[in-house]
Amino acid sequence: MNESNGSMELYLRAHTEEIINNWLSKIYENEKAYTSFVYSPRYKDELRADSEQTADLIISYFTGKNAFFEKLDKWLDNMYARRMENEVPLPEVITTLDKLRREFVTAVSDFCIENDEVSKYDFFSSMAMVNHGFDRINEAFSAMYYNDIVKHLEQQHLLIEEISTPVISITDKLAILPLMGRVDRERAEKLSEITASKCVKFGVEQLCIDLSGITYFDDALGEMLNNLVTVLRLLGVEAFISGIQPKMAQQINRVDLNLSIQAYHSLKAVLQDQTRTI
């Protein structure tokens, strides 16, 4: 660390309380602009503690990049966990960090104005350190936020797929898979995979695939049914279908699909037949 950086670090540490007070006043004068309660004056002490940790992190940049990055991970562990726990929107996090950035920029400018011996190079170097520090914080925080959002969306997608493939147990041996809407090739692949897995999990011996809620029968759905029936047969599960209406029967005929599977007009017919069998 050179002499200029050392002097700047000492100055910023000596003026940290002033920097934070100025930052807090800017936060509270625009309180209505924030949706998260963490920026409410009643949580001022917690917010001050967070800003002190952020200020210490930024100032450590003047000691050296290694010192900064060593503290960055600890800062992220604490700050990210608190912001996510309290569901603080990312734009509000970035906005408040940028307000703190401005206070640091002002402090660096004040130091350079008060000290005539500070060169233009030292001034621009100090400004760059402050901005680089805040940029690294924003990048690291945003990356973690993005990864969590992607993970959350993936979990939601899996949940939707799970819900959209409801294998419903009717008896100890019989279950029903009611299909709804239109089945494209991507959905067909997931349907086959999840259905087979659920049949094994629930110990299903017979599965009725009900098509009453299907809006259109095409090649994708036909291939899915053939593949699913084949897979289920290999797993020891007998499959049959129900709910084929006249229009759907014509569509099946048009796609030239040979469904080698027992078919029923309705779920009622399935249950009546299976009850007689039992």
PDB file of C-alpha atoms in Angstrom:
ATOM      1  CA  MET A   1       0.000   0.000   0.000  1.00  0.00           C
ATOM      2  CA  ASN A   2       1.519   3.353  -1.023  1.00  0.00           C
ATOM      3  CA  GLU A   3       1.501   6.476   1.140  1.00  0.00           C
ATOM      4  CA  SER A   4      -1.385   8.082  -0.738  1.00  0.00           C
ATOM      5  CA  ASN A   5      -3.607   5.038  -0.296  1.00  0.00           C
ATOM      6  CA  GLY A   6      -2.683   4.872   3.373  1.00  0.00           C
ATOM      7  CA  SER A   7      -3.646   8.497   3.938  1.00  0.00           C
ATOM      8  CA  MET A   8      -6.925   8.007   2.075  1.00  0.00           C
ATOM      9  CA  GLU A   9      -7.737   4.900   4.104  1.00  0.00           C
ATOM     10  CA  LEU A  10      -7.117   6.731   7.392  1.00  0.00           C
ATOM     11  CA  TYR A  11      -9.262   9.655   6.239  1.00  0.00           C
ATOM     12  CA  LEU A  12     -12.169   7.430   5.183  1.00  0.00           C
ATOM     13  CA  ARG A  13     -12.068   5.467   8.424  1.00  0.00           C
ATOM     14  CA  ALA A  14     -12.050   8.700  10.409  1.00  0.00           C
ATOM     15  CA  HIS A  15     -15.059   9.940   8.457  1.00  0.00           C
ATOM     16  CA  THR A  16     -16.976   6.650   8.226  1.00  0.00           C
ATOM     17  CA  GLU A  17     -19.613   7.746  10.727  1.00  0.00           C
ATOM     18  CA  GLU A  18     -20.201  10.969   8.801  1.00  0.00           C
ATOM     19  CA  ILE A  19     -20.442   9.040   5.509  1.00  0.00           C
ATOM     20  CA  ILE A  20     -22.998   6.648   6.971  1.00  0.00           C
ATOM     21  CA  ASN A  21     -25.047   9.397   8.599  1.00  0.00           C
ATOM     22  CA  ASN A  22     -25.249  11.247   5.287  1.00  0.00           C
ATOM     23  CA  TRP A  23     -26.228   8.008   3.553  1.00  0.00           C
ATOM     24  CA  LEU A  24     -28.942   7.209   6.100  1.00  0.00           C
ATOM     25  CA  SER A  25     -30.430  10.688   5.749  1.00  0.00           C
ATOM     26  CA  LYS A  26     -30.677  10.130   1.977  1.00  0.00           C
ATOM     27  CA  ILE A  27     -32.333   6.751   2.560  1.00  0.00           C
ATOM     28  CA  TYR A  28     -34.950   8.075   4.955  1.00  0.00           C
ATOM     29  CA  GLU A  29     -35.816  11.183   2.970  1.00  0.00           C
ATOM     30  CA  ASN A  30     -36.902   8.784   0.190  1.00  0.00           C
ATOM     31  CA  GLU A  31     -38.405   6.132   2.447  1.00  0.00           C
ATOM     32  CA  LYS A  32     -41.596   5.771   0.361  1.00  0.00           C
ATOM     33  CA  ALA A  33     -39.466   4.802  -2.644  1.00  0.00           C
ATOM     34  CA  TYR A  34     -38.623   1.480  -0.972  1.00  0.00           C
ATOM     35  CA  THR A  35     -40.944  -1.486  -0.615  1.00  0.00           C
ATOM     36  CA  SER A  36     -38.821  -3.399   1.905  1.00  0.00           C
ATOM     37  CA  PHE A  37     -39.301  -2.723   5.598  1.00  0.00           C
ATOM     38  CA  VAL A  38     -35.529  -2.989   6.240  1.00  0.00           C
ATOM     39  CA  TYR A  39     -35.214   0.635   5.077  1.00  0.00           C
ATOM     40  CA  SER A  40     -37.716   1.854   7.656  1.00  0.00           C
ATOM     41  CA  PRO A  41     -36.337   4.181  10.387  1.00  0.00           C
ATOM     42  CA  ARG A  42     -37.390   1.674  13.055  1.00  0.00           C
ATOM     43  CA  TYR A  43     -34.633  -0.635  11.766  1.00  0.00           C
ATOM     44  CA  LYS A  44     -32.028   2.118  11.683  1.00  0.00           C
ATOM     45  CA  ASP A  45     -29.573   0.289  13.972  1.00  0.00           C
ATOM     46  CA  GLU A  46     -29.571  -2.829  11.813  1.00  0.00           C
ATOM     47  CA  LEU A  47     -29.163  -0.747   8.661  1.00  0.00           C
ATOM     48  CA  ARG A  48     -26.308   1.201  10.226  1.00  0.00           C
ATOM     49  CA  ALA A  49     -24.533  -2.018  11.177  1.00  0.00           C
ATOM     50  CA  ASP A  50     -24.884  -3.285   7.610  1.00  0.00           C
ATOM     51  CA  SER A  51     -23.551  -0.031   6.178  1.00  0.00           C
ATOM     52  CA  GLU A  52     -20.589  -0.088   8.573  1.00  0.00           C
ATOM     53  CA  GLN A  53     -19.651  -3.521   7.259  1.00  0.00           C
ATOM     54  CA  THR A  54     -20.011  -2.267   3.681  1.00  0.00           C
ATOM     55  CA  ALA A  55     -17.920   0.813   4.420  1.00  0.00           C
ATOM     56  CA  ASP A  56     -15.196  -1.310   5.994  1.00  0.00           C
ATOM     57  CA  LEU A  57     -15.195  -3.519   2.904  1.00  0.00           C
ATOM     58  CA  ILE A  58     -14.804  -0.567   0.531  1.00  0.00           C
ATOM     59  CA  ILE A  59     -12.066   1.029   2.610  1.00  0.00           C
ATOM     60  CA  SER A  60     -10.154  -2.263   2.672  1.00  0.00           C
ATOM     61  CA  TYR A  61      -9.631  -1.788  -1.088  1.00  0.00           C
ATOM     62  CA  PHE A  62      -7.058   0.887  -0.195  1.00  0.00           C
ATOM     63  CA  THR A  63      -5.104  -1.730   1.742  1.00  0.00           C
ATOM     64  CA  GLY A  64      -5.023  -3.968  -1.320  1.00  0.00           C
ATOM     65  CA  LYS A  65      -7.257  -6.045  -3.582  1.00  0.00           C
ATOM     66  CA  ASN A  66      -6.467  -9.213  -1.644  1.00  0.00           C
ATOM     67  CA  ALA A  67      -7.739  -7.652   1.577  1.00  0.00           C
ATOM     68  CA  PHE A  68     -10.898  -6.542  -0.219  1.00  0.00           C
ATOM     69  CA  PHE A  69     -11.702  -9.927  -1.734  1.00  0.00           C
ATOM     70  CA  GLU A  70     -10.992 -11.743   1.527  1.00  0.00           C
ATOM     71  CA  LYS A  71     -13.670  -9.610   3.194  1.00  0.00           C
ATOM     72  CA  LEU A  72     -16.061  -9.725   0.233  1.00  0.00           C
ATOM     73  CA  ASP A  73     -17.057 -13.362   0.818  1.00  0.00           C
ATOM     74  CA  LYS A  74     -17.856 -12.657   4.472  1.00  0.00           C
ATOM     75  CA  TRP A  75     -19.817  -9.545   3.455  1.00  0.00           C
ATOM     76  CA  LEU A  76     -21.839 -11.569   0.941  1.00  0.00           C
ATOM     77  CA  ASP A  77     -22.599 -14.325   3.470  1.00  0.00           C
ATOM     78  CA  ASN A  78     -24.065 -11.793   5.891  1.00  0.00           C
ATOM     79  CA  MET A  79     -25.585  -9.168   3.616  1.00  0.00           C
ATOM     80  CA  TYR A  80     -27.033 -11.525   1.030  1.00  0.00           C
ATOM     81  CA  ALA A  81     -28.598 -13.800   3.619  1.00  0.00           C
ATOM     82  CA  ARG A  82     -30.228 -10.840   5.398  1.00  0.00           C
ATOM     83  CA  ARG A  83     -31.550  -9.275   2.206  1.00  0.00           C
ATOM     84  CA  MET A  84     -32.952 -12.535   0.857  1.00  0.00           C
ATOM     85  CA  GLU A  85     -34.431 -13.495   4.213  1.00  0.00           C
ATOM     86  CA  ASN A  86     -36.308 -10.190   4.234  1.00  0.00           C
ATOM     87  CA  GLU A  87     -37.185 -10.442   0.515  1.00  0.00           C
ATOM     88  CA  VAL A  88     -35.509  -7.163  -0.427  1.00  0.00           C
ATOM     89  CA  PRO A  89     -35.854  -6.562  -4.205  1.00  0.00           C
ATOM     90  CA  LEU A  90     -32.529  -6.474  -6.055  1.00  0.00           C
ATOM     91  CA  PRO A  91     -33.128  -2.952  -7.502  1.00  0.00           C
ATOM     92  CA  GLU A  92     -33.477  -1.584  -3.959  1.00  0.00           C
ATOM     93  CA  VAL A  93     -30.222  -3.228  -2.900  1.00  0.00           C
ATOM     94  CA  ILE A  94     -28.389  -1.754  -5.904  1.00  0.00           C
ATOM     95  CA  THR A  95     -29.990   1.662  -5.405  1.00  0.00           C
ATOM     96  CA  THR A  96     -28.990   1.919  -1.746  1.00  0.00           C
ATOM     97  CA  LEU A  97     -25.460   0.727  -2.513  1.00  0.00           C
ATOM     98  CA  ASP A  98     -25.141   3.397  -5.185  1.00  0.00           C
ATOM     99  CA  LYS A  99     -26.260   6.035  -2.679  1.00  0.00           C
ATOM    100  CA  LEU A 100     -23.473   4.865  -0.370  1.00  0.00           C
ATOM    101  CA  ARG A 101     -21.075   4.979  -3.346  1.00  0.00           C
ATOM    102  CA  ARG A 102     -21.911   8.651  -3.867  1.00  0.00           C
ATOM    103  CA  GLU A 103     -21.111   9.421  -0.236  1.00  0.00           C
ATOM    104  CA  PHE A 104     -17.709   7.765  -0.623  1.00  0.00           C
ATOM    105  CA  VAL A 105     -17.044   9.666  -3.829  1.00  0.00           C
ATOM    106  CA  THR A 106     -17.872  12.901  -1.990  1.00  0.00           C
ATOM    107  CA  ALA A 107     -15.553  11.958   0.882  1.00  0.00           C
ATOM    108  CA  VAL A 108     -12.684  11.192  -1.516  1.00  0.00           C
ATOM    109  CA  SER A 109     -13.259  14.541  -3.243  1.00  0.00           C
ATOM    110  CA  ASP A 110     -13.272  16.368   0.110  1.00  0.00           C
ATOM    111  CA  PHE A 111      -9.967  14.741   1.066  1.00  0.00           C
ATOM    112  CA  CYS A 112      -8.342  15.778  -2.196  1.00  0.00           C
ATOM    113  CA  ILE A 113      -9.648  19.345  -1.895  1.00  0.00           C
ATOM    114  CA  GLU A 114      -8.376  19.623   1.685  1.00  0.00           C
ATOM    115  CA  ASN A 115      -4.902  18.323   0.740  1.00  0.00           C
ATOM    116  CA  ASP A 116      -3.095  20.354  -1.916  1.00  0.00           C
ATOM    117  CA  GLU A 117      -0.316  17.781  -2.173  1.00  0.00           C
ATOM    118  CA  VAL A 118      -2.697  15.179  -3.619  1.00  0.00           C
ATOM    119  CA  SER A 119      -1.934  14.725  -7.306  1.00  0.00           C
ATOM    120  CA  LYS A 120      -4.459  14.270 -10.088  1.00  0.00           C
ATOM    121  CA  TYR A 121      -3.220  10.701 -10.429  1.00  0.00           C
ATOM    122  CA  ASP A 122      -3.875  10.007  -6.738  1.00  0.00           C
ATOM    123  CA  PHE A 123      -7.340  11.534  -7.039  1.00  0.00           C
ATOM    124  CA  PHE A 124      -8.323   9.427 -10.035  1.00  0.00           C
ATOM    125  CA  SER A 125      -6.725   6.345  -8.467  1.00  0.00           C
ATOM    126  CA  SER A 126      -8.781   6.771  -5.291  1.00  0.00           C
ATOM    127  CA  MET A 127     -11.961   7.318  -7.275  1.00  0.00           C
ATOM    128  CA  ALA A 128     -11.233   4.167  -9.284  1.00  0.00           C
ATOM    129  CA  MET A 129     -10.750   2.122  -6.111  1.00  0.00           C
ATOM    130  CA  VAL A 130     -14.073   3.240  -4.686  1.00  0.00           C
ATOM    131  CA  ASN A 131     -15.924   2.573  -7.918  1.00  0.00           C
ATOM    132  CA  HIS A 132     -14.206  -0.767  -8.505  1.00  0.00           C
ATOM    133  CA  GLY A 133     -15.061  -1.823  -4.970  1.00  0.00           C
ATOM    134  CA  PHE A 134     -18.741  -1.022  -5.370  1.00  0.00           C
ATOM    135  CA  ASP A 135     -18.814  -2.561  -8.850  1.00  0.00           C
ATOM    136  CA  ARG A 136     -17.423  -5.850  -7.502  1.00  0.00           C
ATOM    137  CA  ILE A 137     -20.008  -5.814  -4.702  1.00  0.00           C
ATOM    138  CA  ASN A 138     -22.867  -5.211  -7.140  1.00  0.00           C
ATOM    139  CA  GLU A 139     -21.623  -7.897  -9.521  1.00  0.00           C
ATOM    140  CA  ALA A 140     -21.170 -10.507  -6.788  1.00  0.00           C
ATOM    141  CA  PHE A 141     -24.516  -9.746  -5.157  1.00  0.00           C
ATOM    142  CA  SER A 142     -26.370  -9.708  -8.489  1.00  0.00           C
ATOM    143  CA  ALA A 143     -24.766 -13.001  -9.544  1.00  0.00           C
ATOM    144  CA  MET A 144     -25.931 -14.705  -6.336  1.00  0.00           C
ATOM    145  CA  TYR A 145     -29.392 -13.192  -6.746  1.00  0.00           C
ATOM    146  CA  TYR A 146     -29.591 -14.372 -10.359  1.00  0.00           C
ATOM    147  CA  ASN A 147     -28.484 -17.903  -9.462  1.00  0.00           C
ATOM    148  CA  ASP A 148     -31.117 -18.087  -6.735  1.00  0.00           C
ATOM    149  CA  ILE A 149     -33.821 -16.843  -9.108  1.00  0.00           C
ATOM    150  CA  VAL A 150     -32.846 -19.430 -11.718  1.00  0.00           C
ATOM    151  CA  LYS A 151     -32.854 -22.167  -9.076  1.00  0.00           C
ATOM    152  CA  HIS A 152     -36.249 -21.001  -7.820  1.00  0.00           C
ATOM    153  CA  LEU A 153     -37.692 -20.963 -11.348  1.00  0.00           C
ATOM    154  CA  GLU A 154     -36.345 -24.456 -11.986  1.00  0.00           C
ATOM    155  CA  GLN A 155     -37.973 -25.678  -8.782  1.00  0.00           C
ATOM    156  CA  GLN A 156     -41.245 -24.013  -9.776  1.00  0.00           C
ATOM    157  CA  HIS A 157     -41.015 -25.591 -13.222  1.00  0.00           C
ATOM    158  CA  LEU A 158     -40.482 -29.034 -11.699  1.00  0.00           C
ATOM    159  CA  LEU A 159     -43.410 -28.451  -9.354  1.00  0.00           C
ATOM    160  CA  ILE A 160     -45.660 -27.452 -12.260  1.00  0.00           C
ATOM    161  CA  GLU A 161     -44.589 -30.552 -14.167  1.00  0.00           C
ATOM    162  CA  GLU A 162     -45.299 -32.665 -11.104  1.00  0.00           C
ATOM    163  CA  ILE A 163     -48.738 -31.123 -10.632  1.00  0.00           C
ATOM    164  CA  SER A 164     -49.559 -31.418 -14.339  1.00  0.00           C
ATOM    165  CA  THR A 165     -48.896 -35.171 -14.195  1.00  0.00           C
ATOM    166  CA  PRO A 166     -51.255 -36.324 -11.409  1.00  0.00           C
ATOM    167  CA  VAL A 167     -51.229 -40.099 -11.052  1.00  0.00           C
ATOM    168  CA  ILE A 168     -54.269 -40.604  -8.816  1.00  0.00           C
ATOM    169  CA  SER A 169     -54.679 -43.880  -6.942  1.00  0.00           C
ATOM    170  CA  ILE A 170     -58.220 -45.296  -7.139  1.00  0.00           C
ATOM    171  CA  THR A 171     -57.629 -48.727  -5.578  1.00  0.00           C
ATOM    172  CA  ASP A 172     -54.573 -50.572  -4.335  1.00  0.00           C
ATOM    173  CA  LYS A 173     -53.857 -51.630  -7.916  1.00  0.00           C
ATOM    174  CA  LEU A 174     -55.586 -49.060 -10.137  1.00  0.00           C
ATOM    175  CA  ALA A 175     -54.549 -45.440 -10.770  1.00  0.00           C
ATOM    176  CA  ILE A 176     -55.694 -42.780 -13.222  1.00  0.00           C
ATOM    177  CA  LEU A 177     -53.626 -40.264 -15.208  1.00  0.00           C
ATOM    178  CA  PRO A 178     -55.960 -37.455 -16.361  1.00  0.00           C
ATOM    179  CA  LEU A 179     -54.401 -35.470 -19.214  1.00  0.00           C
ATOM    180  CA  MET A 180     -55.434 -31.873 -19.868  1.00  0.00           C
ATOM    181  CA  GLY A 181     -54.900 -29.375 -22.680  1.00  0.00           C
ATOM    182  CA  ARG A 182     -52.538 -29.984 -25.568  1.00  0.00           C
ATOM    183  CA  VAL A 183     -49.497 -32.240 -25.301  1.00  0.00           C
ATOM    184  CA  ASP A 184     -46.495 -31.106 -27.346  1.00  0.00           C
ATOM    185  CA  ARG A 185     -43.307 -33.136 -27.740  1.00  0.00           C
ATOM    186  CA  GLU A 186     -41.484 -31.520 -24.833  1.00  0.00           C
ATOM    187  CA  ARG A 187     -44.389 -32.031 -22.472  1.00  0.00           C
ATOM    188  CA  ALA A 188     -44.928 -35.563 -23.802  1.00  0.00           C
ATOM    189  CA  GLU A 189     -41.374 -36.534 -22.880  1.00  0.00           C
ATOM    190  CA  LYS A 190     -41.776 -35.203 -19.342  1.00  0.00           C
ATOM    191  CA  LEU A 191     -45.186 -36.858 -18.971  1.00  0.00           C
ATOM    192  CA  SER A 192     -43.776 -40.278 -19.845  1.00  0.00           C
ATOM    193  CA  GLU A 193     -40.839 -39.895 -17.498  1.00  0.00           C
ATOM    194  CA  ILE A 194     -42.813 -38.639 -14.501  1.00  0.00           C
ATOM    195  CA  THR A 195     -45.721 -41.064 -15.002  1.00  0.00           C
ATOM    196  CA  ALA A 196     -43.465 -44.120 -15.131  1.00  0.00           C
ATOM    197  CA  SER A 197     -41.637 -42.941 -12.019  1.00  0.00           C
ATOM    198  CA  LYS A 198     -44.886 -42.388 -10.099  1.00  0.00           C
ATOM    199  CA  CYS A 199     -46.298 -45.781 -11.100  1.00  0.00           C
ATOM    200  CA  VAL A 200     -43.231 -47.490  -9.658  1.00  0.00           C
ATOM    201  CA  LYS A 201     -43.318 -45.298  -6.559  1.00  0.00           C
ATOM    202  CA  PHE A 202     -46.999 -45.987  -5.842  1.00  0.00           C
ATOM    203  CA  GLY A 203     -46.857 -49.672  -6.780  1.00  0.00           C
ATOM    204  CA  VAL A 204     -49.442 -49.222  -9.550  1.00  0.00           C
ATOM    205  CA  GLU A 205     -50.423 -52.379 -11.446  1.00  0.00           C
ATOM    206  CA  GLN A 206     -53.023 -50.806 -13.762  1.00  0.00           C
ATOM    207  CA  LEU A 207     -53.043 -47.275 -15.139  1.00  0.00           C
ATOM    208  CA  CYS A 208     -55.951 -45.631 -16.928  1.00  0.00           C
ATOM    209  CA  ILE A 209     -54.832 -42.721 -19.112  1.00  0.00           C
ATOM    210  CA  ASP A 210     -57.870 -40.477 -19.366  1.00  0.00           C
ATOM    211  CA  LEU A 211     -58.038 -38.228 -22.438  1.00  0.00           C
ATOM    212  CA  SER A 212     -61.303 -36.444 -21.609  1.00  0.00           C
ATOM    213  CA  GLY A 213     -59.477 -33.132 -21.092  1.00  0.00           C
ATOM    214  CA  ILE A 214     -57.319 -33.324 -24.217  1.00  0.00           C
ATOM    215  CA  THR A 215     -58.113 -30.607 -26.762  1.00  0.00           C
ATOM    216  CA  TYR A 216     -56.314 -32.077 -29.763  1.00  0.00           C
ATOM    217  CA  PHE A 217     -54.835 -35.439 -30.670  1.00  0.00           C
ATOM    218  CA  ASP A 218     -51.731 -35.349 -32.879  1.00  0.00           C
ATOM    219  CA  ASP A 219     -48.518 -37.259 -33.562  1.00  0.00           C
ATOM    220  CA  ALA A 220     -46.802 -36.031 -30.388  1.00  0.00           C
ATOM    221  CA  LEU A 221     -49.579 -37.318 -28.159  1.00  0.00           C
ATOM    222  CA  GLY A 222     -49.833 -40.552 -30.111  1.00  0.00           C
ATOM    223  CA  GLU A 223     -46.111 -41.230 -29.854  1.00  0.00           C
ATOM    224  CA  MET A 224     -46.199 -40.414 -26.160  1.00  0.00           C
ATOM    225  CA  LEU A 225     -49.020 -42.913 -25.553  1.00  0.00           C
ATOM    226  CA  ASN A 226     -47.254 -45.651 -27.478  1.00  0.00           C
ATOM    227  CA  ASN A 227     -43.949 -45.008 -25.689  1.00  0.00           C
ATOM    228  CA  LEU A 228     -45.610 -44.759 -22.299  1.00  0.00           C
ATOM    229  CA  VAL A 229     -47.590 -47.971 -22.788  1.00  0.00           C
ATOM    230  CA  THR A 230     -44.382 -49.772 -23.832  1.00  0.00           C
ATOM    231  CA  VAL A 231     -42.452 -48.475 -20.823  1.00  0.00           C
ATOM    232  CA  LEU A 232     -45.278 -49.329 -18.426  1.00  0.00           C
ATOM    233  CA  ARG A 233     -45.556 -52.819 -19.892  1.00  0.00           C
ATOM    234  CA  LEU A 234     -41.848 -53.349 -19.219  1.00  0.00           C
ATOM    235  CA  LEU A 235     -42.455 -52.204 -15.650  1.00  0.00           C
ATOM    236  CA  GLY A 236     -45.290 -54.690 -15.251  1.00  0.00           C
ATOM    237  CA  VAL A 237     -48.035 -52.061 -15.400  1.00  0.00           C
ATOM    238  CA  GLU A 238     -51.107 -52.687 -17.559  1.00  0.00           C
ATOM    239  CA  ALA A 239     -52.273 -49.509 -19.300  1.00  0.00           C
ATOM    240  CA  PHE A 240     -55.520 -48.558 -20.998  1.00  0.00           C
ATOM    241  CA  ILE A 241     -57.152 -45.320 -22.078  1.00  0.00           C
ATOM    242  CA  SER A 242     -60.506 -43.660 -21.554  1.00  0.00           C
ATOM    243  CA  GLY A 243     -62.352 -40.561 -22.664  1.00  0.00           C
ATOM    244  CA  ILE A 244     -61.967 -40.910 -26.438  1.00  0.00           C
ATOM    245  CA  GLN A 245     -64.730 -38.872 -28.087  1.00  0.00           C
ATOM    246  CA  PRO A 246     -65.857 -39.288 -31.732  1.00  0.00           C
ATOM    247  CA  LYS A 247     -63.846 -36.287 -32.920  1.00  0.00           C
ATOM    248  CA  MET A 248     -60.725 -37.575 -31.212  1.00  0.00           C
ATOM    249  CA  ALA A 249     -61.234 -41.031 -32.720  1.00  0.00           C
ATOM    250  CA  GLN A 250     -61.219 -39.392 -36.163  1.00  0.00           C
ATOM    251  CA  GLN A 251     -58.020 -37.521 -35.302  1.00  0.00           C
ATOM    252  CA  ILE A 252     -56.391 -40.762 -34.172  1.00  0.00           C
ATOM    253  CA  ASN A 253     -57.388 -42.344 -37.439  1.00  0.00           C
ATOM    254  CA  ARG A 254     -55.926 -39.424 -39.437  1.00  0.00           C
ATOM    255  CA  VAL A 255     -52.504 -39.690 -37.796  1.00  0.00           C
ATOM    256  CA  ASP A 256     -52.486 -43.387 -38.730  1.00  0.00           C
ATOM    257  CA  LEU A 257     -51.683 -44.468 -35.188  1.00  0.00           C
ATOM    258  CA  ASN A 258     -52.020 -48.071 -34.168  1.00  0.00           C
ATOM    259  CA  LEU A 259     -52.916 -47.905 -30.490  1.00  0.00           C
ATOM    260  CA  SER A 260     -52.604 -51.489 -29.295  1.00  0.00           C
ATOM    261  CA  ILE A 261     -54.252 -50.676 -25.991  1.00  0.00           C
ATOM    262  CA  GLN A 262     -57.653 -51.300 -24.454  1.00  0.00           C
ATOM    263  CA  ALA A 263     -59.929 -48.262 -24.691  1.00  0.00           C
ATOM    264  CA  TYR A 264     -63.012 -47.148 -22.756  1.00  0.00           C
ATOM    265  CA  HIS A 265     -65.552 -44.466 -23.523  1.00  0.00           C
ATOM    266  CA  SER A 266     -65.339 -42.896 -20.072  1.00  0.00           C
ATOM    267  CA  LEU A 267     -63.837 -43.193 -16.605  1.00  0.00           C
ATOM    268  CA  LYS A 268     -67.195 -44.504 -15.399  1.00  0.00           C
ATOM    269  CA  ALA A 269     -66.876 -47.402 -17.805  1.00  0.00           C
ATOM    270  CA  VAL A 270     -63.341 -48.081 -16.541  1.00  0.00           C
ATOM    271  CA  LEU A 271     -64.449 -48.198 -12.924  1.00  0.00           C
ATOM    272  CA  GLN A 272     -67.449 -50.390 -13.701  1.00  0.00           C
ATOM    273  CA  ASP A 273     -65.280 -52.857 -15.641  1.00  0.00           C
ATOM    274  CA  GLN A 274     -62.559 -52.941 -13.009  1.00  0.00           C
ATOM    275  CA  THR A 275     -65.129 -53.409 -10.234  1.00  0.00           C
ATOM    276  CA  ARG A 276     -66.528 -56.435 -12.050  1.00  0.00           C
ATOM    277  CA  THR A 277     -63.014 -57.763 -12.508  1.00  0.00           C
ATOM    278  CA  ILE A 278     -62.266 -57.400  -8.820  1.00  0.00           C
TER     279      ILE A 278
END
